[in-house]
């Protein structure tokens, strides 16, 4: 066997993604570059010709397309034919793909497409970490995983095919990680040996169960569906598949851990000292990983802080999150994305508040929304200590403290306020309404 | 030596001097020399050749590195050429630890805090003498890492070096740069011999 | 085998074993996405829709098969051996596209009712 060019060592997040796709033995890669994803497809274009894979007779097709829309359309076409497909994009590229992404969901095609998330552009360019791009598609039916480490990028893409191509699921999966903060930084990554990866990844099928291309058995999909016909039912089917994916994700994580000894919580959420915590900080991505450091520091000072990282955002792990909220009742939710005009301005915090309404035991939990790190601004761990202090304040005094960066009930961590003046018209979040 | 310490290193360079590559190479060298977790952070912006840039490296022997934010108070500051010192955010950002400067002259140490250890090394000279250049520019990042193997860091727990080895630099340089690796290694060795402690 | 896969085994197998008419009845037996299978007469006895029927003048026909290509219903038939064109009047819906497209204008739409 040919010695691999890279097997273990410090590696960029983007390259970890590229290697994972190759180790999953994908059939078709369609590609169009966009910062900060570019090095994923750049690396793939050379990996498909890398001796290591040629020696193994791996026949991955790499196709350069003329736009992201075509990239997604290419994935749809190849997937219809039963191919295992992969691509990567970011920010505006993801937006341009959107039409075809809805097609993937509606046609139930198992695409794995990784996203190096970045700030969206309008009236000013931004290419740095911000989950606004992927959050914009949170209700499109795709599965979304928000990753926190370089190793996790590799592992999640490898696991991704087992989830996405599972016959009970058959939905596209988008593993997303912060642009630059993970894509361009390097940290130790270990590949799974190729042969073992082949044993782990779900066996390829000649064709999917519900769609195929065979002139002997012609079939048609994508036709007009009248209102009185089954359009509504097909939409609900996709929702059902999302819910079924919850157990598939857990099983895949357990199987991965059994084989390779690495795990990320149960695949849905990753708790950190959350079981006995007095206050809990929920977040995603690297910021949530960093919150674990803040928890350690606070625990040393005698504060019982805990953290919970939401790893799978769609399907939404309602039960797994509520389990911890039930225990702590005082919860902060940190978003690195802004959902303009929604009740808390944070996508995750709104989801969590809504989920809390499901049970009596969580209905009265106090949830404080935080937003920070937009457009790649560093969230330092001093910032995070302060977030926890706010939660402890709420616990001790019964009310959320005023801060110059608290507006409309949301704490805008890292906001440049210029002075310590409390903004005018600040309304208390926990009113008597 | 304090094994739980996470070393935070800031590199100040100019676009084209290889600071970002140096941060990545340092990670690979440290990982091969027994650090269990390493992180390199290039601060990507609208860089052009010559513009001042920063890259960061964090090295840890025992703990997982979870902090992805830029380094603010570096333990070790590497300055790729002395003309960067007066720029905002370079010398004035040094609050403690060790400083390594590429220069063949003496530098004004009063710009740095008193308790800092300061080293200089003339890596541009070394690179030019060995004809280690790319497109006419001297390659100074690997030689600077060679110098880094010799410097000491001091804190409350005592004095320590980073535990990096020239042999590892050779191994990584050969893997990364092929035949050019030898020349890089040779420069690194020369730099490690010529590094001077001036404060 | 997993639930979903089992359900669609039969229709996947072969042309012959497919249900003759698409027979999804409720949410519970639907496939994951909208599909249909080309089955003769799946929209019913479309010959009943006709008020004019295509009639071919075989003497002028040059067997270019434009009619065959353009017929939306696949009801222009070509004899395997002789190559002669005829129509399947059970399903020809009388739209007249074949007559319109014929370069020799040798298909005439004759009034039926
Ligand atoms: S009339 Fe219309 S349906 Fe009938 S054969 Fe001609 S084209 Fe086909
Ligand atoms: S289009 Fe006219 S000429 Fe051509 S095959 Fe049909 S009937 Fe004959």
XYZ file of C-alpha atoms and ligand atoms in Angstrom:
761
model
C 0.000 0.000 0.000
C 1.110 3.527 -0.706
C 2.062 5.566 2.331
C -0.580 8.303 2.773
C 0.641 11.871 2.422
C -1.148 12.722 5.624
C -2.414 10.408 8.306
C -2.061 12.091 11.672
C -0.884 15.475 12.885
C -1.849 19.134 12.981
C -4.153 19.773 10.068
C -6.416 22.541 8.829
C -10.128 22.006 9.357
C -10.786 22.294 5.636
C -8.277 19.590 4.823
C -9.737 17.343 7.495
C -13.043 17.702 5.652
C -11.449 16.821 2.309
C -9.791 13.712 3.700
C -13.019 12.576 5.334
C -14.864 12.739 2.024
C -12.137 10.706 0.338
C -12.060 8.157 3.153
C -15.822 7.774 2.824
C -15.120 6.773 -0.779
C -17.502 9.262 -2.350
C -18.399 8.702 -5.995
C -18.945 12.256 -7.126
C -17.638 15.597 -5.895
C -18.883 18.756 -7.554
C -16.930 21.861 -6.757
C -16.913 25.603 -6.841
C -14.637 27.616 -4.560
C -15.655 30.283 -2.074
C -13.827 31.720 0.923
C -13.423 30.190 3.506
C -14.284 26.832 1.969
C -11.859 27.074 -0.974
C -9.136 24.815 0.370
C -11.623 21.943 0.799
C -12.258 21.618 -2.921
C -8.705 22.652 -3.799
C -7.372 19.775 -1.735
C -9.983 17.365 -3.105
C -8.995 18.209 -6.666
C -5.519 16.949 -5.903
C -6.569 14.092 -3.607
C -8.597 12.402 -6.367
C -5.309 11.956 -8.189
C -3.335 11.054 -5.068
C -1.490 7.744 -5.345
C -2.880 6.549 -2.060
C -6.399 6.478 -3.480
C -5.437 5.410 -6.984
C -3.623 2.413 -5.513
C -6.881 1.461 -3.821
C -8.736 1.773 -7.073
C -10.987 4.454 -5.619
C -12.851 6.090 -8.468
C -13.969 9.437 -7.155
C -15.146 11.801 -9.881
C -14.255 15.449 -9.354
C -16.308 17.900 -11.379
C -15.639 21.611 -11.614
C -18.876 23.510 -12.015
C -19.555 27.056 -13.107
C -21.460 28.141 -9.990
C -22.759 26.927 -6.658
C -26.207 26.454 -8.121
C -24.683 24.014 -10.588
C -22.708 22.359 -7.823
C -25.928 21.570 -5.991
C -27.701 20.599 -9.202
C -24.818 18.255 -9.994
C -25.143 16.670 -6.584
C -28.861 16.189 -7.146
C -28.296 14.596 -10.544
C -25.571 12.261 -9.362
C -27.522 11.331 -6.273
C -30.604 10.458 -8.316
C -28.402 7.879 -9.998
C -27.521 6.414 -6.608
C -24.046 7.922 -6.263
C -22.511 8.889 -2.937
C -21.966 12.612 -3.294
C -20.119 15.341 -1.425
C -19.336 18.988 -1.777
C -18.588 22.005 0.381
C -19.501 25.661 0.331
C -19.970 28.741 2.499
C -21.888 31.974 2.920
C -23.132 33.445 -0.319
C -22.381 30.185 -2.113
C -24.824 28.418 0.155
C -27.435 31.046 -0.599
C -26.948 30.545 -4.306
C -27.460 26.796 -3.835
C -30.652 27.256 -1.899
C -33.087 26.340 -4.648
C -31.410 23.002 -5.246
C -31.078 22.337 -1.531
C -34.854 22.363 -1.249
C -34.879 19.922 -4.153
C -32.514 17.569 -2.300
C -34.891 17.566 0.636
C -38.042 17.127 -1.420
C -36.534 14.367 -3.537
C -35.016 12.845 -0.382
C -31.474 12.623 -1.666
C -28.695 11.782 0.802
C -26.159 14.513 0.104
C -23.369 15.408 2.515
C -22.338 19.019 2.072
C -20.024 20.675 4.544
C -20.178 24.373 5.285
C -17.370 26.618 6.497
C -19.810 29.148 7.900
C -19.205 32.849 7.349
C -20.875 36.185 7.720
C -23.347 37.047 5.024
C -22.719 39.959 2.818
C -24.821 42.976 2.144
C -23.600 46.497 2.486
C -20.198 45.185 3.552
C -18.239 42.012 2.977
C -17.522 39.580 5.732
C -15.898 36.187 5.351
C -15.365 35.212 8.986
C -17.136 32.797 11.319
C -20.841 33.486 11.732
C -23.588 30.928 11.447
C -26.015 33.262 9.718
C -25.621 31.403 6.428
C -26.524 27.909 7.611
C -29.143 29.208 10.070
C -30.960 30.728 7.135
C -31.643 27.176 5.978
C -32.515 25.772 9.353
C -36.098 24.991 8.437
C -35.449 23.784 4.903
C -35.425 20.112 5.906
C -31.670 19.570 5.808
C -29.968 18.047 8.809
C -27.489 20.440 10.392
C -24.586 19.588 12.659
C -22.522 22.375 14.225
C -18.986 21.244 14.901
C -16.497 22.304 17.541
C -13.097 20.779 16.722
C -10.947 19.802 13.764
C -11.155 16.122 14.581
C -14.891 16.438 14.818
C -15.028 17.775 11.249
C -13.331 14.657 9.968
C -15.384 12.305 12.114
C -18.698 14.011 11.398
C -18.323 13.841 7.639
C -17.417 10.174 7.873
C -20.440 9.526 10.095
C -22.518 11.833 7.934
C -22.980 9.303 5.152
C -24.241 6.683 7.608
C -26.897 9.095 8.811
C -27.821 10.674 5.518
C -27.938 7.442 3.512
C -29.778 5.504 6.205
C -32.959 4.180 4.531
C -35.132 5.584 7.331
C -33.622 9.047 6.912
C -32.602 9.823 3.297
C -32.078 13.536 3.851
C -29.130 15.795 3.096
C -26.758 16.437 5.984
C -24.808 19.677 6.358
C -21.918 19.543 8.838
C -21.055 23.187 9.533
C -17.993 24.667 11.205
C -16.815 28.205 11.775
C -14.973 29.736 8.837
C -11.332 30.535 9.649
C -11.793 29.680 13.298
C -11.771 25.995 12.287
C -11.282 26.000 8.527
C -7.888 27.699 8.476
C -6.520 26.980 11.927
C -4.660 23.727 12.506
C -5.051 21.246 15.288
C -4.194 17.561 15.571
C -6.388 15.385 13.380
C -6.207 11.630 13.030
C -7.635 9.844 10.032
C -9.330 6.501 10.312
C -7.322 3.891 8.378
C -8.920 3.641 4.952
C -9.855 -0.035 5.211
C -11.528 0.498 8.564
C -13.349 3.503 7.225
C -14.779 1.306 4.466
C -16.053 -1.141 7.070
C -17.605 1.624 9.123
C -19.269 3.651 6.407
C -22.668 2.382 5.300
C -22.349 -0.020 2.305
C -23.003 1.602 -1.036
C -26.250 0.681 -2.729
C -26.704 0.305 -6.483
C -29.686 2.574 -6.264
C -31.788 4.235 -3.589
C -35.011 2.566 -2.498
C -37.306 5.243 -3.869
C -35.539 6.573 -6.932
C -33.329 5.086 -9.640
C -32.235 5.522 -13.204
C -32.819 2.367 -15.269
C -34.412 2.325 -18.711
C -35.682 -1.210 -18.084
C -37.670 0.002 -15.119
C -38.574 3.547 -16.036
C -39.834 5.810 -13.288
C -40.565 9.447 -12.934
C -40.093 11.842 -10.064
C -40.459 15.544 -9.606
C -43.846 15.868 -11.280
C -46.560 18.378 -10.440
C -48.460 17.437 -7.288
C -51.957 18.852 -7.070
C -53.251 20.283 -3.786
C -55.725 17.433 -3.434
C -52.925 14.968 -4.109
C -50.084 14.228 -1.713
C -47.911 17.360 -1.586
C -48.670 17.986 2.091
C -48.018 14.356 2.929
C -44.588 14.404 1.283
C -43.629 17.477 3.288
C -44.673 15.768 6.499
C -42.720 12.676 5.450
C -39.540 14.763 5.417
C -40.325 15.980 8.925
C -40.895 12.393 10.025
C -37.513 11.460 8.550
C -35.896 14.255 10.583
C -37.364 12.801 13.754
C -36.266 9.293 12.810
C -32.764 10.659 12.264
C -32.473 11.369 15.995
C -32.023 7.708 16.870
C -29.935 7.078 13.759
C -27.507 9.820 14.823
C -27.266 8.354 18.323
C -26.662 4.847 16.979
C -24.055 6.075 14.518
C -22.226 7.934 17.276
C -22.282 4.849 19.507
C -20.988 2.649 16.709
C -18.245 5.173 15.886
C -17.183 5.328 19.511
C -17.099 1.538 19.742
C -14.822 1.303 16.725
C -12.578 4.307 17.050
C -12.846 5.378 20.683
C -13.871 8.965 20.000
C -17.241 10.478 20.749
C -19.038 13.805 20.891
C -21.649 13.383 23.576
C -24.415 11.206 22.222
C -24.074 12.739 18.785
C -26.847 15.226 19.469
C -25.587 17.218 22.430
C -22.298 17.250 24.309
C -22.698 18.128 27.997
C -19.780 19.391 30.065
C -20.204 19.227 33.838
C -23.884 19.849 33.200
C -25.330 17.197 35.476
C -24.836 18.999 38.770
C -24.621 22.535 37.426
C -26.436 25.471 39.049
C -26.436 27.412 35.804
C -26.082 26.120 32.287
C -24.713 27.749 29.167
C -25.941 26.283 25.897
C -24.213 27.065 22.634
C -22.662 25.595 19.529
C -19.435 25.503 17.578
C -16.068 26.569 18.920
C -17.623 29.091 21.291
C -19.411 26.306 23.124
C -16.174 24.316 23.226
C -14.412 27.349 24.690
C -17.160 27.713 27.310
C -15.838 24.479 28.819
C -12.655 26.343 29.777
C -14.750 29.025 31.448
C -16.646 26.316 33.340
C -13.363 24.912 34.652
C -12.181 28.315 35.835
C -15.501 29.039 37.551
C -15.617 25.629 39.193
C -12.176 26.319 40.678
C -13.643 29.483 42.194
C -16.523 27.491 43.651
C -19.226 28.343 41.132
C -21.066 25.308 39.824
C -21.261 26.195 36.166
C -22.041 23.788 33.355
C -22.009 23.864 29.581
C -23.958 22.099 26.878
C -22.916 22.054 23.260
C -25.679 21.505 20.736
C -24.005 19.403 18.080
C -27.016 18.425 16.045
C -29.252 21.394 15.430
C -31.598 19.795 12.917
C -33.201 17.460 13.844
C -33.609 19.484 17.021
C -32.664 17.336 20.038
C -35.594 18.538 22.146
C -35.525 15.791 24.776
C -31.768 15.820 25.194
C -31.665 19.553 25.793
C -34.713 19.691 28.054
C -33.253 16.953 30.231
C -30.558 19.401 31.354
C -32.774 22.469 31.483
C -35.116 20.585 33.796
C -32.263 20.162 36.274
C -30.738 23.642 36.191
C -33.650 25.962 35.349
C -31.223 28.895 34.885
C -29.958 28.782 31.357
C -28.055 31.029 28.970
C -28.157 30.397 25.250
C -25.325 31.718 23.131
C -25.879 32.271 19.425
C -23.246 33.183 16.858
C -25.920 34.189 14.372
C -28.623 36.751 14.234
C -32.197 36.023 13.277
C -33.493 39.489 12.513
C -36.786 40.308 14.101
C -37.334 36.983 15.799
C -38.330 36.989 19.492
C -34.809 36.717 20.926
C -32.782 37.555 17.805
C -31.005 34.221 18.285
C -32.090 31.139 16.332
C -31.068 28.631 18.989
C -32.441 30.601 21.930
C -35.824 30.928 20.249
C -35.908 27.204 19.521
C -34.993 26.359 23.089
C -37.612 28.685 24.551
C -40.228 27.128 22.320
C -39.145 23.617 23.257
C -39.374 24.467 26.965
C -43.118 24.994 26.555
C -43.584 21.278 25.918
C -43.299 20.198 29.551
C -44.419 21.553 32.899
C -40.977 20.852 34.313
C -39.261 23.259 31.927
C -42.013 25.785 31.319
C -40.764 28.119 34.049
C -37.057 27.810 33.316
C -35.340 31.155 32.932
C -33.640 31.384 29.588
C -31.336 34.301 28.816
C -30.425 34.846 25.185
C -26.864 35.909 24.339
C -25.521 36.811 20.930
C -21.883 37.392 20.089
C -18.980 36.575 17.836
C -20.828 37.812 14.771
C -18.715 38.146 11.646
C -15.772 36.386 13.270
C -15.308 38.703 16.258
C -13.435 36.786 18.941
C -15.458 35.747 21.947
C -12.821 35.693 24.650
C -13.131 33.637 27.680
C -13.358 36.719 29.813
C -16.529 37.400 27.831
C -17.720 33.926 28.684
C -16.916 34.248 32.376
C -19.032 37.395 32.338
C -21.893 35.503 30.689
C -21.792 32.934 33.472
C -21.662 35.710 36.072
C -24.851 37.108 34.592
C -26.503 33.717 35.027
C -25.305 33.435 38.627
C -26.623 36.949 39.265
C -30.002 35.864 37.956
C -29.907 32.820 40.185
C -29.023 34.750 43.337
C -31.040 37.922 42.883
C -33.920 36.542 40.885
C -33.530 39.036 38.104
C -31.281 39.375 35.102
C -28.739 42.173 35.599
C -28.716 45.256 33.428
C -25.713 45.652 31.187
C -24.846 48.349 28.684
C -24.930 45.690 26.001
C -28.317 44.288 26.985
C -31.030 45.446 24.641
C -34.499 44.098 23.935
C -33.957 41.293 26.423
C -30.863 39.949 24.686
C -27.254 40.263 25.854
C -25.076 41.310 22.909
C -21.758 39.935 24.116
C -18.793 41.933 22.857
C -20.944 44.814 21.629
C -18.928 47.984 21.224
C -20.920 50.261 23.498
C -18.419 53.040 23.931
C -19.510 53.832 27.504
C -21.111 52.133 30.447
C -24.381 53.972 30.026
C -27.367 51.651 30.181
C -29.355 52.024 26.966
C -32.606 53.907 27.161
C -35.897 52.081 26.958
C -34.460 48.841 28.268
C -37.284 46.508 29.134
C -36.974 43.702 31.568
C -37.244 40.356 29.927
C -39.161 38.779 32.770
C -42.076 41.160 32.966
C -45.541 40.430 34.351
C -47.088 39.810 30.980
C 8.380 22.455 34.225
C 4.717 23.131 34.471
C 3.102 20.492 32.304
C -0.368 21.987 32.398
C 0.786 25.220 30.826
C -0.552 26.151 27.441
C 2.151 28.140 25.678
C 0.767 31.036 23.690
C 3.006 32.345 20.940
C 2.454 35.379 18.735
C 4.330 35.868 15.483
C 4.556 39.319 13.960
C 5.598 39.285 10.352
C 4.979 40.946 7.044
C 2.996 39.449 4.213
C 5.419 37.195 2.349
C 7.758 36.487 5.262
C 6.123 33.182 6.056
C 4.719 33.893 9.519
C 1.541 31.934 8.847
C 3.517 28.950 7.587
C 5.803 29.291 10.603
C 2.825 29.057 12.962
C 1.708 25.870 11.228
C 5.221 24.381 11.114
C 5.696 25.133 14.786
C 2.527 23.125 15.467
C 3.833 20.175 13.512
C 7.222 20.312 15.204
C 5.702 20.596 18.668
C 3.258 17.774 17.960
C 6.136 15.543 16.861
C 8.072 16.579 19.974
C 5.404 15.338 22.354
C 2.856 18.114 22.728
C -0.564 16.460 22.707
C -2.571 19.435 21.544
C -1.473 22.284 19.333
C -3.338 25.040 17.548
C -2.210 27.482 14.907
C -4.330 30.527 14.178
C -3.575 32.629 11.136
C -5.272 36.006 11.358
C -6.602 36.211 7.835
C -7.541 39.618 6.557
C -6.854 41.559 3.418
C -3.125 40.878 3.495
C -0.702 41.961 0.863
C 3.025 41.474 0.619
C 4.700 43.727 3.128
C 1.650 44.463 5.269
C 2.105 43.631 8.972
C 0.343 40.416 9.922
C -0.051 38.192 12.947
C -0.191 34.470 13.441
C -0.637 32.612 16.700
C 0.330 29.224 18.004
C -0.824 27.525 21.177
C 1.030 24.491 22.477
C -0.139 22.192 25.231
C 1.353 19.050 26.712
C -1.564 17.817 28.790
C -4.719 19.861 28.430
C -7.002 20.097 25.466
C -6.837 23.546 23.862
C -10.377 24.837 23.692
C -9.756 28.527 23.349
C -9.800 29.553 19.695
C -9.546 33.286 20.308
C -6.487 35.245 19.249
C -3.588 35.399 21.694
C -3.668 38.638 23.660
C -0.908 38.219 26.204
C 1.693 36.048 24.509
C 4.214 33.983 26.439
C 6.574 34.133 23.505
C 6.608 36.863 20.877
C 8.502 36.313 17.644
C 9.182 39.431 15.589
C 10.131 38.696 11.991
C 12.020 41.921 11.500
C 13.052 44.740 13.782
C 11.223 47.404 11.780
C 7.946 45.954 13.105
C 8.804 46.774 16.733
C 7.489 50.373 16.832
C 4.214 49.508 15.072
C 1.060 49.547 17.228
C 0.226 46.138 18.684
C 3.751 44.746 18.421
C 6.151 45.779 21.223
C 3.419 47.513 23.185
C 1.405 44.271 23.256
C 4.186 42.401 25.028
C 3.304 42.206 28.721
C 5.457 39.316 29.865
C 7.450 36.345 28.678
C 10.094 36.034 26.020
C 10.732 38.002 22.833
C 12.693 36.781 19.822
C 13.659 39.350 17.198
C 15.227 38.851 13.789
C 17.929 41.501 13.467
C 21.655 41.763 12.910
C 21.858 44.904 15.021
C 21.175 45.882 18.569
C 17.626 46.806 19.466
C 16.132 49.238 21.909
C 15.128 46.938 24.782
C 13.379 49.751 26.628
C 10.397 49.189 24.342
C 9.720 45.919 26.182
C 8.878 45.281 29.844
C 11.884 44.864 32.142
C 11.129 41.311 33.228
C 11.041 40.053 29.644
C 13.739 37.827 28.301
C 14.845 39.166 24.924
C 16.770 37.298 22.242
C 17.985 38.360 18.816
C 19.058 36.283 15.854
C 20.214 37.486 12.402
C 18.202 35.019 10.302
C 17.941 37.265 7.243
C 21.755 37.276 7.077
C 21.841 33.514 7.509
C 19.273 32.935 4.773
C 20.980 35.257 2.327
C 24.375 33.730 3.003
C 23.027 30.228 2.375
C 21.112 31.444 -0.660
C 17.889 30.262 0.970
C 15.507 32.486 -0.938
C 12.272 32.303 -2.846
C 11.625 34.814 -5.627
C 14.548 36.817 -4.268
C 13.060 36.974 -0.744
C 15.035 35.342 2.064
C 13.218 32.461 3.790
C 13.393 33.221 7.480
C 10.586 31.267 9.081
C 12.288 27.895 9.473
C 15.542 29.509 10.712
C 13.510 31.445 13.293
C 12.038 28.169 14.520
C 15.603 26.877 14.791
C 16.391 29.818 17.041
C 13.225 29.093 19.031
C 14.656 25.735 20.127
C 17.328 27.595 22.096
C 15.341 30.220 23.942
C 14.076 30.056 27.506
C 10.790 31.060 29.049
C 10.515 32.147 32.663
C 7.527 32.356 34.986
C 6.751 31.827 38.707
C 7.366 28.105 38.392
C 10.878 28.606 37.052
C 12.764 28.694 33.806
C 12.106 26.276 30.975
C 12.651 25.768 27.312
C 9.942 24.642 24.911
C 11.441 21.191 24.474
C 11.651 21.470 20.708
C 14.449 19.739 18.833
C 16.459 20.622 15.738
C 16.203 16.994 14.611
C 12.428 17.336 14.480
C 12.765 20.485 12.397
C 14.907 18.513 9.974
C 12.314 15.745 9.746
C 9.409 18.143 9.177
C 11.368 20.356 6.759
C 12.312 17.355 4.626
C 8.716 16.163 4.575
C 7.332 19.583 3.709
C 9.926 21.050 1.390
C 11.568 18.005 -0.145
C 15.141 18.681 -1.262
C 14.916 22.320 -0.115
C 14.387 20.925 3.367
C 18.127 20.379 3.828
C 18.915 24.025 3.242
C 16.111 25.071 5.566
C 17.485 22.754 8.224
C 21.009 24.028 7.740
C 19.771 27.587 8.257
C 17.851 26.505 11.345
C 21.018 25.000 12.824
C 22.975 28.166 12.071
C 20.252 30.269 13.665
C 20.242 28.110 16.774
C 23.982 28.756 17.113
C 23.761 32.497 16.538
C 20.822 33.308 18.800
C 21.872 35.848 21.473
C 20.264 36.663 24.794
C 20.398 40.430 25.188
C 18.171 40.908 28.241
C -34.146 -4.676 6.333
C -35.324 -1.302 7.449
C -38.948 -0.243 7.344
C -38.870 2.148 4.387
C -36.719 -0.115 2.265
C -39.086 -3.047 2.724
C -42.108 -1.107 1.565
C -40.697 -0.264 -1.817
C -39.146 -3.593 -2.616
C -41.985 -4.740 -4.864
C -42.265 -1.720 -7.091
C -38.536 -1.623 -7.533
C -38.211 -5.200 -8.658
C -39.513 -5.109 -12.185
C -41.849 -3.555 -14.604
C -44.258 -6.472 -14.453
C -44.697 -6.577 -10.729
C -45.548 -2.928 -10.339
C -49.016 -1.967 -9.248
C -51.099 -1.359 -12.367
C -52.451 1.918 -11.130
C -50.685 4.097 -8.624
C -52.435 3.030 -5.543
C -51.152 5.217 -2.737
C -54.120 5.770 -0.504
C -52.831 7.560 2.588
C -49.846 9.093 4.336
C -48.907 5.677 5.653
C -48.221 3.928 2.373
C -46.623 6.816 0.479
C -43.048 6.589 -0.767
C -40.606 9.173 0.646
C -40.867 11.445 -2.376
C -43.281 11.892 -5.259
C -42.856 9.170 -7.882
C -44.823 7.825 -10.742
C -44.381 4.953 -13.138
C -45.139 5.064 -16.816
C -47.919 2.517 -17.147
C -50.127 2.245 -20.179
C -53.384 4.008 -19.544
C -52.555 5.284 -16.079
C -54.721 8.360 -16.769
C -57.676 6.251 -17.881
C -59.160 5.423 -21.309
C -58.008 8.625 -23.060
C -59.463 7.513 -26.399
C -62.777 8.722 -24.977
C -61.518 12.322 -25.027
C -61.389 12.391 -28.816
C -63.696 14.308 -31.151
C -61.342 14.278 -34.166
C -59.203 11.270 -35.018
C -55.895 11.122 -36.932
C -56.001 9.148 -40.161
C -52.863 8.560 -42.184
C -52.451 8.507 -45.947
C -49.871 5.723 -46.217
C -49.086 6.571 -49.882
C -47.589 9.909 -48.978
C -45.986 8.943 -45.696
C -42.175 9.052 -45.919
C -41.629 7.363 -42.482
C -39.812 10.295 -40.979
C -41.568 9.566 -37.642
C -42.026 13.181 -36.634
C -45.521 12.155 -35.617
C -44.098 9.454 -33.380
C -41.651 11.852 -31.737
C -44.159 14.585 -31.049
C -47.205 12.600 -29.914
C -47.600 13.533 -26.217
C -49.358 10.252 -25.434
C -47.117 7.718 -27.142
C -50.040 6.483 -29.191
C -48.375 6.619 -32.595
C -47.364 3.030 -33.278
C -44.585 1.889 -35.621
C -44.639 -1.635 -36.927
C -41.404 -3.365 -35.991
C -40.932 -5.015 -39.391
C -42.551 -2.834 -42.029
C -42.007 0.478 -40.259
C -45.566 1.484 -41.107
C -47.235 4.104 -38.890
C -50.607 3.495 -37.229
C -52.491 4.811 -34.195
C -53.625 3.274 -30.930
C -57.198 4.577 -30.966
C -57.846 3.265 -27.435
C -55.591 5.939 -26.034
C -55.088 8.521 -28.834
C -56.755 11.617 -27.383
C -57.157 13.374 -30.716
C -55.011 16.410 -29.976
C -53.835 16.741 -33.592
C -50.203 17.397 -32.786
C -49.122 14.572 -35.090
C -51.050 16.101 -37.992
C -49.551 19.512 -37.248
C -45.994 18.214 -37.139
C -46.162 15.931 -40.195
C -43.927 17.540 -42.868
C -45.921 15.833 -45.660
C -49.253 16.842 -44.141
C -50.422 13.286 -44.767
C -52.260 12.933 -41.455
C -55.800 14.164 -41.583
C -57.930 14.853 -38.520
C -61.332 13.347 -39.325
C -64.449 14.322 -37.442
C -65.763 11.491 -35.292
C -68.882 12.943 -33.672
S -53.890 12.965 -32.264
Fe -52.544 13.508 -30.581
S -52.721 11.727 -29.251
Fe -53.524 11.054 -31.198
S -51.785 10.166 -32.216
Fe -51.887 12.270 -32.902
S -50.551 13.334 -31.498
Fe -50.954 11.362 -30.573
S -44.818 12.608 -39.774
Fe -46.063 12.234 -41.578
S -44.602 11.575 -43.045
Fe -43.546 11.442 -41.134
S -43.940 9.350 -40.496
Fe -45.541 10.530 -39.584
S -47.184 10.422 -41.036
Fe -45.367 9.746 -42.077
